[in-house]
Tab-separated table of N, CA and C in Angstrom:
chain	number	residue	atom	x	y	z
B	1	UNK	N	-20.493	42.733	2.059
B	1	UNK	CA	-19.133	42.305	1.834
B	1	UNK	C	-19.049	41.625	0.473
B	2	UNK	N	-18.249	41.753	-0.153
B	2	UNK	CA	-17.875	41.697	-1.841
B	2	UNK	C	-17.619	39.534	-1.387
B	3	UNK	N	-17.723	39.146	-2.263
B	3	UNK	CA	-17.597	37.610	-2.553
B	3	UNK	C	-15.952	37.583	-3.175
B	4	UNK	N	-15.517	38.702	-3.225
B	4	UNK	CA	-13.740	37.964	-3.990
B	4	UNK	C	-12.927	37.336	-2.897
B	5	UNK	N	-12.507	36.289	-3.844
B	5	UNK	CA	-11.397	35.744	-2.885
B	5	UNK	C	-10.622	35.820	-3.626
B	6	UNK	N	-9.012	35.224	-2.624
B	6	UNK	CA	-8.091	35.377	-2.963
B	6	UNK	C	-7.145	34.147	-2.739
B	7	UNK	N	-6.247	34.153	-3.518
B	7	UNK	CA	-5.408	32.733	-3.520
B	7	UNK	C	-3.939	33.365	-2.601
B	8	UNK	N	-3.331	32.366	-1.991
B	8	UNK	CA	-2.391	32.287	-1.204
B	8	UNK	C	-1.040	33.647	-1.726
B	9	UNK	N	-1.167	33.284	-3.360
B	9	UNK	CA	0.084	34.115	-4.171
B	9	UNK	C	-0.583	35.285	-4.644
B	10	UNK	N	-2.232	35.647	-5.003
B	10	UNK	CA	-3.048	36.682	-5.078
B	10	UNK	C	-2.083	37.756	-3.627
B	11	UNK	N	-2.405	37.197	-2.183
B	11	UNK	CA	-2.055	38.083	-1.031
B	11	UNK	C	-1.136	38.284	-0.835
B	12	UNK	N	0.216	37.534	-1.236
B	12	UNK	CA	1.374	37.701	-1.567
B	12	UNK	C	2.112	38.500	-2.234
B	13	UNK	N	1.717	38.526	-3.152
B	13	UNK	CA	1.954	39.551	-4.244
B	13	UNK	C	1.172	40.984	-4.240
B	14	UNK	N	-0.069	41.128	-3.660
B	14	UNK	CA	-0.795	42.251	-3.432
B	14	UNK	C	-0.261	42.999	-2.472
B	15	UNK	N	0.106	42.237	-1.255
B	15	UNK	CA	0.610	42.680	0.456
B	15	UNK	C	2.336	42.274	0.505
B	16	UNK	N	2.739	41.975	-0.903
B	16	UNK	CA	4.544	42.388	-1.037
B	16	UNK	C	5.112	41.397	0.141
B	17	UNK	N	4.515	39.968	0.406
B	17	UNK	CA	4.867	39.507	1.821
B	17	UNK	C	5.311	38.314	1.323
B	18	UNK	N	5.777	37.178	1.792
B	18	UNK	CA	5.772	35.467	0.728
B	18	UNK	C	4.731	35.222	1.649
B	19	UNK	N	4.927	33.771	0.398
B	19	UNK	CA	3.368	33.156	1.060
B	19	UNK	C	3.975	31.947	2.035
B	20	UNK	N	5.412	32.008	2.248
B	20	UNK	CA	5.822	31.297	3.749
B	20	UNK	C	5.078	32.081	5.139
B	21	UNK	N	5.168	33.464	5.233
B	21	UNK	CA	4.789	34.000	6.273
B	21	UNK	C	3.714	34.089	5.963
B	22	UNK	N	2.708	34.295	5.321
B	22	UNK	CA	1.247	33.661	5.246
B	22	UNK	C	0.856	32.332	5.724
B	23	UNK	N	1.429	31.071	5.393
B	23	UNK	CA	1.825	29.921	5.881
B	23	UNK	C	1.363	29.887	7.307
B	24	UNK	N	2.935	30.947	8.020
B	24	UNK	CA	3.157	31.099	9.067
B	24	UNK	C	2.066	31.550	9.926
B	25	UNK	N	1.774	32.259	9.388
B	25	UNK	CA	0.261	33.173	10.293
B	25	UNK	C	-1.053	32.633	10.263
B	26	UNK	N	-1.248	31.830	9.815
B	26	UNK	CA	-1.997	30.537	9.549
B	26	UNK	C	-2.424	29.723	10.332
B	27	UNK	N	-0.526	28.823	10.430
B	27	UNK	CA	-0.396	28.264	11.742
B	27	UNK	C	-0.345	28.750	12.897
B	28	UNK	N	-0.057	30.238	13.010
B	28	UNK	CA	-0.014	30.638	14.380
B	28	UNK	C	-1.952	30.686	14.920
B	29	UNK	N	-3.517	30.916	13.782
B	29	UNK	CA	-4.031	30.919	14.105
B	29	UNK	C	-4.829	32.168	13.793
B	30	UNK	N	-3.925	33.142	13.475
B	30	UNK	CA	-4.038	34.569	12.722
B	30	UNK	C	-5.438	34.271	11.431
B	31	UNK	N	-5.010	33.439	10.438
B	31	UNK	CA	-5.953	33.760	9.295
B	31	UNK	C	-6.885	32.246	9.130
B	32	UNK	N	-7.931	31.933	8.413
B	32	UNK	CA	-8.433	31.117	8.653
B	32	UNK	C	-9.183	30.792	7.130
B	33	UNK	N	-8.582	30.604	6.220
B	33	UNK	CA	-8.812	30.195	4.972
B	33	UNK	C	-9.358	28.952	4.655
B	34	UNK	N	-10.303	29.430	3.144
B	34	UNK	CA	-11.272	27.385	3.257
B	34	UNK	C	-10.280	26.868	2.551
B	35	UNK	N	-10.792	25.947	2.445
B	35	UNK	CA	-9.715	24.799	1.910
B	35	UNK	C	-10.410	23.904	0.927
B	36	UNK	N	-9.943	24.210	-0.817
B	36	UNK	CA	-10.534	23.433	-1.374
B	36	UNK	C	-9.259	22.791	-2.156
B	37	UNK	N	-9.398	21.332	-1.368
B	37	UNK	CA	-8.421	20.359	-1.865
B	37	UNK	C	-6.888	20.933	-0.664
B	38	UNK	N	-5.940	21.121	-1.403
B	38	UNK	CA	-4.919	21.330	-1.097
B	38	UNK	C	-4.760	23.087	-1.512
B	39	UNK	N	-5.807	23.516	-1.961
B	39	UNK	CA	-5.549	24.922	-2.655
B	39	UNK	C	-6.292	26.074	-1.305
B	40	UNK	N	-5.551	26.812	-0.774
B	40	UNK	CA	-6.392	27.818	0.277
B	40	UNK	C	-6.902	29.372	-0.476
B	41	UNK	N	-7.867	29.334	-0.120
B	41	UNK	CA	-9.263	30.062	-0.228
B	41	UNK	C	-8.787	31.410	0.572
B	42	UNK	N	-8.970	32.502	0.577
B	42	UNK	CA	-8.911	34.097	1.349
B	42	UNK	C	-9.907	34.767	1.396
B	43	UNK	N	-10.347	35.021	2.008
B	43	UNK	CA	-11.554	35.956	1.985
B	43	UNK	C	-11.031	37.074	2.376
B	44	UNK	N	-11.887	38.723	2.117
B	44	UNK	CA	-11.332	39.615	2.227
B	44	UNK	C	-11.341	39.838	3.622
B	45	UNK	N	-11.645	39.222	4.756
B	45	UNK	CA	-11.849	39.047	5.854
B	45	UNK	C	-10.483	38.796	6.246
B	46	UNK	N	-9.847	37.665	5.833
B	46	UNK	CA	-8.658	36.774	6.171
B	46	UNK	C	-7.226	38.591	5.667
B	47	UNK	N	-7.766	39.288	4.522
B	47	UNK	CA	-6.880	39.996	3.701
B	47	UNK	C	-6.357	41.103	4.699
B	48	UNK	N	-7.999	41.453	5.079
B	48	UNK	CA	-7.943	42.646	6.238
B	48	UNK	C	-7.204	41.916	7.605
B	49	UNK	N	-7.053	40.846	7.786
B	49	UNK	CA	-6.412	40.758	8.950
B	49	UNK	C	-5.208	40.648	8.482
B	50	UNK	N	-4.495	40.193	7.510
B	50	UNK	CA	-3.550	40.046	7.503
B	50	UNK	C	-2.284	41.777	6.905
B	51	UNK	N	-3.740	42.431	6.579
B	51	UNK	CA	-2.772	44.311	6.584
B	51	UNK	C	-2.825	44.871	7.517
B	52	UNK	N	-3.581	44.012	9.041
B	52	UNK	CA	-3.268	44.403	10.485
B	52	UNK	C	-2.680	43.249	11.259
B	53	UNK	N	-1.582	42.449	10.415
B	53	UNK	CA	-1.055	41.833	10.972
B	53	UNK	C	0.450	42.768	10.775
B	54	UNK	N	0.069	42.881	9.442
B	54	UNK	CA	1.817	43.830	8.929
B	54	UNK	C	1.603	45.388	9.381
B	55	UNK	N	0.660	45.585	9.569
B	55	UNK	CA	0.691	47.157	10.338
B	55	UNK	C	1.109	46.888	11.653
B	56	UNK	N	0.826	45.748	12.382
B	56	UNK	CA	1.054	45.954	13.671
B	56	UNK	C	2.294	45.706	13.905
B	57	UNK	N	2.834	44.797	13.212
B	57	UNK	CA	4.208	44.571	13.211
B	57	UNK	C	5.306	45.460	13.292
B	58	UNK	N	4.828	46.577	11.894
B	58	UNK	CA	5.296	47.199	11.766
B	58	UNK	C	5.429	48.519	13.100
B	59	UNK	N	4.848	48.580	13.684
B	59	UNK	CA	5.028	49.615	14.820
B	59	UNK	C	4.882	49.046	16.419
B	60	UNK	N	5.505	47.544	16.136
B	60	UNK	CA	5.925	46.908	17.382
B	60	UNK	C	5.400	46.394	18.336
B	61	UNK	N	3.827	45.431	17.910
B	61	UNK	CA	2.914	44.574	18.466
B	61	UNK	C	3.369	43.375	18.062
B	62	UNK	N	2.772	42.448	18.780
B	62	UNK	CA	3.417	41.234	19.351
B	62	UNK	C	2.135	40.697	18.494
B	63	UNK	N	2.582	39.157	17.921
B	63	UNK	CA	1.036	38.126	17.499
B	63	UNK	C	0.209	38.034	18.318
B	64	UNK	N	0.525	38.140	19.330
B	64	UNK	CA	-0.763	37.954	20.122
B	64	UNK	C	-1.656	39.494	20.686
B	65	UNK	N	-1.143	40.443	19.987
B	65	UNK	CA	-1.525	41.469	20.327
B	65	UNK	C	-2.352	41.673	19.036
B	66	UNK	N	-1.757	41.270	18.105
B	66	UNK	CA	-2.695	41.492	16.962
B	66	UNK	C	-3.645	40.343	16.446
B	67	UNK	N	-3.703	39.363	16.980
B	67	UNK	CA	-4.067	38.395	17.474
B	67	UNK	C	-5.924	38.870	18.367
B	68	UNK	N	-5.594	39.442	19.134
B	68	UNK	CA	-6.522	40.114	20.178
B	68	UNK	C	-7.153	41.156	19.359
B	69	UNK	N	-6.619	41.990	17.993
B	69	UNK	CA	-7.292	43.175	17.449
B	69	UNK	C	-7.905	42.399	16.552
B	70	UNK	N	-7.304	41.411	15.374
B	70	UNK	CA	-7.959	40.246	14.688
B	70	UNK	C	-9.553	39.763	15.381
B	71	UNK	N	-9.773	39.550	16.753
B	71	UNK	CA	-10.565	38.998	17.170
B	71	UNK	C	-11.488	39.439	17.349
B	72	UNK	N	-11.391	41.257	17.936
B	72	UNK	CA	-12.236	42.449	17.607
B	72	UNK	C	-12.838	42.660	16.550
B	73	UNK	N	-12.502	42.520	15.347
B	73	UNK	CA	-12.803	42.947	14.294
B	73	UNK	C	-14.523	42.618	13.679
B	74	UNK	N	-15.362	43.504	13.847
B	74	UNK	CA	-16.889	43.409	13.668
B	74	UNK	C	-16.795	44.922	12.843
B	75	UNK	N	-16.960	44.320	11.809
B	75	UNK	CA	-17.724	45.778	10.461
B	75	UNK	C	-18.925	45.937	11.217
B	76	UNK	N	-20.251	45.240	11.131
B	76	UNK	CA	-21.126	45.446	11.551
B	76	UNK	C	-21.582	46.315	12.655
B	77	UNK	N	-20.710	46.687	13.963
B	77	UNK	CA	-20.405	47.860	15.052
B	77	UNK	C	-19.266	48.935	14.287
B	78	UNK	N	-19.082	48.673	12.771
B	78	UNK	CA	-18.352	49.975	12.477
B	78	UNK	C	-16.789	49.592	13.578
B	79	UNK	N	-16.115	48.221	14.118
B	79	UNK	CA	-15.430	48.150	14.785
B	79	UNK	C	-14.976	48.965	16.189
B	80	UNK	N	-15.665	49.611	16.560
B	80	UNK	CA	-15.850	50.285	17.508
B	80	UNK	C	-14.733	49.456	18.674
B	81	UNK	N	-15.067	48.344	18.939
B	81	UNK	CA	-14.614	47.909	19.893
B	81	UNK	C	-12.721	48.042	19.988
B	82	UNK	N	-12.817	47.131	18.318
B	82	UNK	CA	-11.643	46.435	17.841
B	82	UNK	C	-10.581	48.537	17.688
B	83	UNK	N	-10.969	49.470	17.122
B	83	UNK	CA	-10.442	51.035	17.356
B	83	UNK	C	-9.850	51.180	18.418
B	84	UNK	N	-11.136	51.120	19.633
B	84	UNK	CA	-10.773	51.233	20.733
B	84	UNK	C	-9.523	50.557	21.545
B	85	UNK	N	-9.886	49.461	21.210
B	85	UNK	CA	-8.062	48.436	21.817
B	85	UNK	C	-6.777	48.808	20.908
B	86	UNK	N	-7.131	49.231	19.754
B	86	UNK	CA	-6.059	49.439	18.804
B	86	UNK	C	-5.728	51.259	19.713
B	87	UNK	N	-6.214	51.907	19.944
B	87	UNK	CA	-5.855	53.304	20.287
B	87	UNK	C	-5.244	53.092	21.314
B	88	UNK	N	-5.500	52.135	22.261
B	88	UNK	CA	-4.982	51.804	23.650
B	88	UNK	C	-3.727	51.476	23.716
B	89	UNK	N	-3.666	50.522	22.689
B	89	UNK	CA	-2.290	49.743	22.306
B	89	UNK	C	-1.507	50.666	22.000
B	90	UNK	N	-1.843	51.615	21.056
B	90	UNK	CA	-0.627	52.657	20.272
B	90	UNK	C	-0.417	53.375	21.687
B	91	UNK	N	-1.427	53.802	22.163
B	91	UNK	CA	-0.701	55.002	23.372
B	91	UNK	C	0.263	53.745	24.724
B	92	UNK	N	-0.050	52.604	24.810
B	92	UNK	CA	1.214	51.742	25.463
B	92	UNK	C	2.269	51.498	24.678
B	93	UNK	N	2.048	51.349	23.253
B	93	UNK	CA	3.773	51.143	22.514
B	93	UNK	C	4.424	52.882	22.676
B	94	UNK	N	3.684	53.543	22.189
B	94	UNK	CA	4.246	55.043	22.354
B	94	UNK	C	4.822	55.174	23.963
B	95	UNK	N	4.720	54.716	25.098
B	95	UNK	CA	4.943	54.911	26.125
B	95	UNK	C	5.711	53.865	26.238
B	96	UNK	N	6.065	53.049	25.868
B	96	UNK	CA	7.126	52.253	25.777
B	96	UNK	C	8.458	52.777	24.951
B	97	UNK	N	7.986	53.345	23.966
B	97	UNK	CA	9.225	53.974	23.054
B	97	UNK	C	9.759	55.183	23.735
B	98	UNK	N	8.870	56.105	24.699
B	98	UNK	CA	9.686	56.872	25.159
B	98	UNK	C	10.488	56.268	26.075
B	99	UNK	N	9.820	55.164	26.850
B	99	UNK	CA	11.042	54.528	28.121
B	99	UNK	C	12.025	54.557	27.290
B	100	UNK	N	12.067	53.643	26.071
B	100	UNK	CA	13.694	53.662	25.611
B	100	UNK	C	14.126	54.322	25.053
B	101	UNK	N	13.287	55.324	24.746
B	101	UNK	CA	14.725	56.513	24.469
B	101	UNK	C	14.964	57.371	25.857
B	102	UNK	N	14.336	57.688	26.594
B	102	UNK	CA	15.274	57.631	28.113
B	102	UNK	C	16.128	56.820	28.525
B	103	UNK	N	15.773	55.536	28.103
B	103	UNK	CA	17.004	54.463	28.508
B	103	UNK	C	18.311	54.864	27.311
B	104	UNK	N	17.852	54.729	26.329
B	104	UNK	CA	18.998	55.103	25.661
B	104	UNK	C	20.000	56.537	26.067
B	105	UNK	N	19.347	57.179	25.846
B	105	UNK	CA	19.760	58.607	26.545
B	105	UNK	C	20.800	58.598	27.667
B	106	UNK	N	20.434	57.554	28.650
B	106	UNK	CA	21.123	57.574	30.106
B	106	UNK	C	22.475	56.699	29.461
B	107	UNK	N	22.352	55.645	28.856
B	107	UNK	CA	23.176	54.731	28.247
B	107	UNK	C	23.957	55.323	27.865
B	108	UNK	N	23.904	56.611	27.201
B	108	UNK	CA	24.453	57.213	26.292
B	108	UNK	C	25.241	58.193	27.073
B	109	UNK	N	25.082	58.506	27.967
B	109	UNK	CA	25.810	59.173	29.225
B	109	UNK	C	26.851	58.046	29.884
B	110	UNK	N	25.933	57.257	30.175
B	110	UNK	CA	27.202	56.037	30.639
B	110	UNK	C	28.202	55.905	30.058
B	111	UNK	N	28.136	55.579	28.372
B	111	UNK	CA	28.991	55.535	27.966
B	111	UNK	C	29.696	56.741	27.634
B	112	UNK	N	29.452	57.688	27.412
B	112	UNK	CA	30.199	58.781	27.302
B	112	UNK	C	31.330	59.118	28.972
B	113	UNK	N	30.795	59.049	30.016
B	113	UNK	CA	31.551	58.793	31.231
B	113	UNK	C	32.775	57.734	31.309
B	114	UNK	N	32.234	55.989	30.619
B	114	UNK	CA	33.078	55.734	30.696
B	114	UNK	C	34.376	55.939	29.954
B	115	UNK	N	33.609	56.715	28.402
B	115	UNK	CA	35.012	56.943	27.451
B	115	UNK	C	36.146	57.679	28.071
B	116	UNK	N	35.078	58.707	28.827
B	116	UNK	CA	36.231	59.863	29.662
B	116	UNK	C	37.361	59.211	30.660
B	117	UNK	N	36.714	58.511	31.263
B	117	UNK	CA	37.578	57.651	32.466
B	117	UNK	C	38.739	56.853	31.751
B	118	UNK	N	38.375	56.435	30.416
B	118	UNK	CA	39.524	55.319	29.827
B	118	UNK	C	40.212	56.662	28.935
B	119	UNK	N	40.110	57.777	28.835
B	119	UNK	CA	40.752	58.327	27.962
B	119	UNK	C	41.797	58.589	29.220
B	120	UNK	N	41.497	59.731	30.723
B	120	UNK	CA	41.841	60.169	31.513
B	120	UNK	C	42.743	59.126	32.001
B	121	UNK	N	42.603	57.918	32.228
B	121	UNK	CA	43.307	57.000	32.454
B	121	UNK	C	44.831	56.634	31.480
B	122	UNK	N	44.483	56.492	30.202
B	122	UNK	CA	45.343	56.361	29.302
B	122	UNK	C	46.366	57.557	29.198
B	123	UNK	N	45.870	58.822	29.344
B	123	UNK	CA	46.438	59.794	29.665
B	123	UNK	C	47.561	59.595	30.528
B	124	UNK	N	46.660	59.618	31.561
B	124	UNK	CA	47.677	59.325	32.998
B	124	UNK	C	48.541	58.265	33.217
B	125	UNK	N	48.947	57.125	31.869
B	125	UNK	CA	49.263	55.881	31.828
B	125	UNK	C	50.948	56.431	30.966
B	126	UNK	N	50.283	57.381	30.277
B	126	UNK	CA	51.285	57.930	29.423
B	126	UNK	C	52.289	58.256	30.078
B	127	UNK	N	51.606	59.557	30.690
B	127	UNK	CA	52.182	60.711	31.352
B	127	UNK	C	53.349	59.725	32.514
B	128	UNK	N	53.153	58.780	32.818
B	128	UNK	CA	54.024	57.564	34.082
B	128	UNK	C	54.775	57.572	33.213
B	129	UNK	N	54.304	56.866	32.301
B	129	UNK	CA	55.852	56.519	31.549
B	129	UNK	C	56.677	57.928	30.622
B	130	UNK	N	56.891	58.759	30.565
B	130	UNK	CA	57.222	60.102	29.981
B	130	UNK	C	58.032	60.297	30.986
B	131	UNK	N	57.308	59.852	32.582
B	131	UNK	CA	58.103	60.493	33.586
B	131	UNK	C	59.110	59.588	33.903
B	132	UNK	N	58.984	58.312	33.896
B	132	UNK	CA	59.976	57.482	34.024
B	132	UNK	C	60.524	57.146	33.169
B	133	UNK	N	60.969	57.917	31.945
B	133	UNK	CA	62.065	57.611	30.798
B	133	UNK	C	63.109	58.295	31.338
């Protein structure tokens, strides 16, 4: 493993993120930077977790889910372990995304039913009064 580190605005600016939500992920427990003085330290350790903090995000894992892949993470087994929970995870978010687009789908019937009923209605609201002029 290479010796570069990185400064708070180095990962910021590299990973397009502020360094509030770096901050943030910090405190949640996510990254674990040294500390010299008031100035925080990155290791490429801390870097790699934090482009599987924004990957996971990005396709709808929870901190504590990435949190749990963070914790996996052993180069030394070639991550084997940490793959394995990550493949698991994608095939439960993928099976979650189809629930909601079935849910959406049905929703989408609902509402299309109810448009009909308020159109058919309005119709028939008309048609009363046409007849009683």
């Amino acid at each position: 493993m290479s010796s570069q580190t990185y400064s708070i605005s180095d990962l910021a600016r590299e990973l397009d993120i502020t360094t509030r939500a770096i901050r943030f992920y910090e405190e949640q427990g996510l990254l674990s930077p040294e500390r010299r003085g008031q100035e925080r330290i990155y290791s490429p350790r801390d870097k790699v977790s934090l482009k599987l903090i924004l990957r996971g995000k990005r396709i709808g894992f929870s901190l504590a889910e990435c949190r749990e892949l963070i914790e996996l993470y052993d180069p030394t087994s070639g991550n084997q372990k940490q793959l394995h929970s990550m493949l698991a995870k994608i095939a439960e978010r993928r099976e979650q995304l189809e629930q909601q687009l079935l849910d959406i789908e049905q929703m989408k019937l609902e509402l299309d039913t109810a448009e009909e009923r308020c159109i058919q209605a309005l119709e028939q609201t008309i048609k009363g009064e046409e007849i009683a002029q």
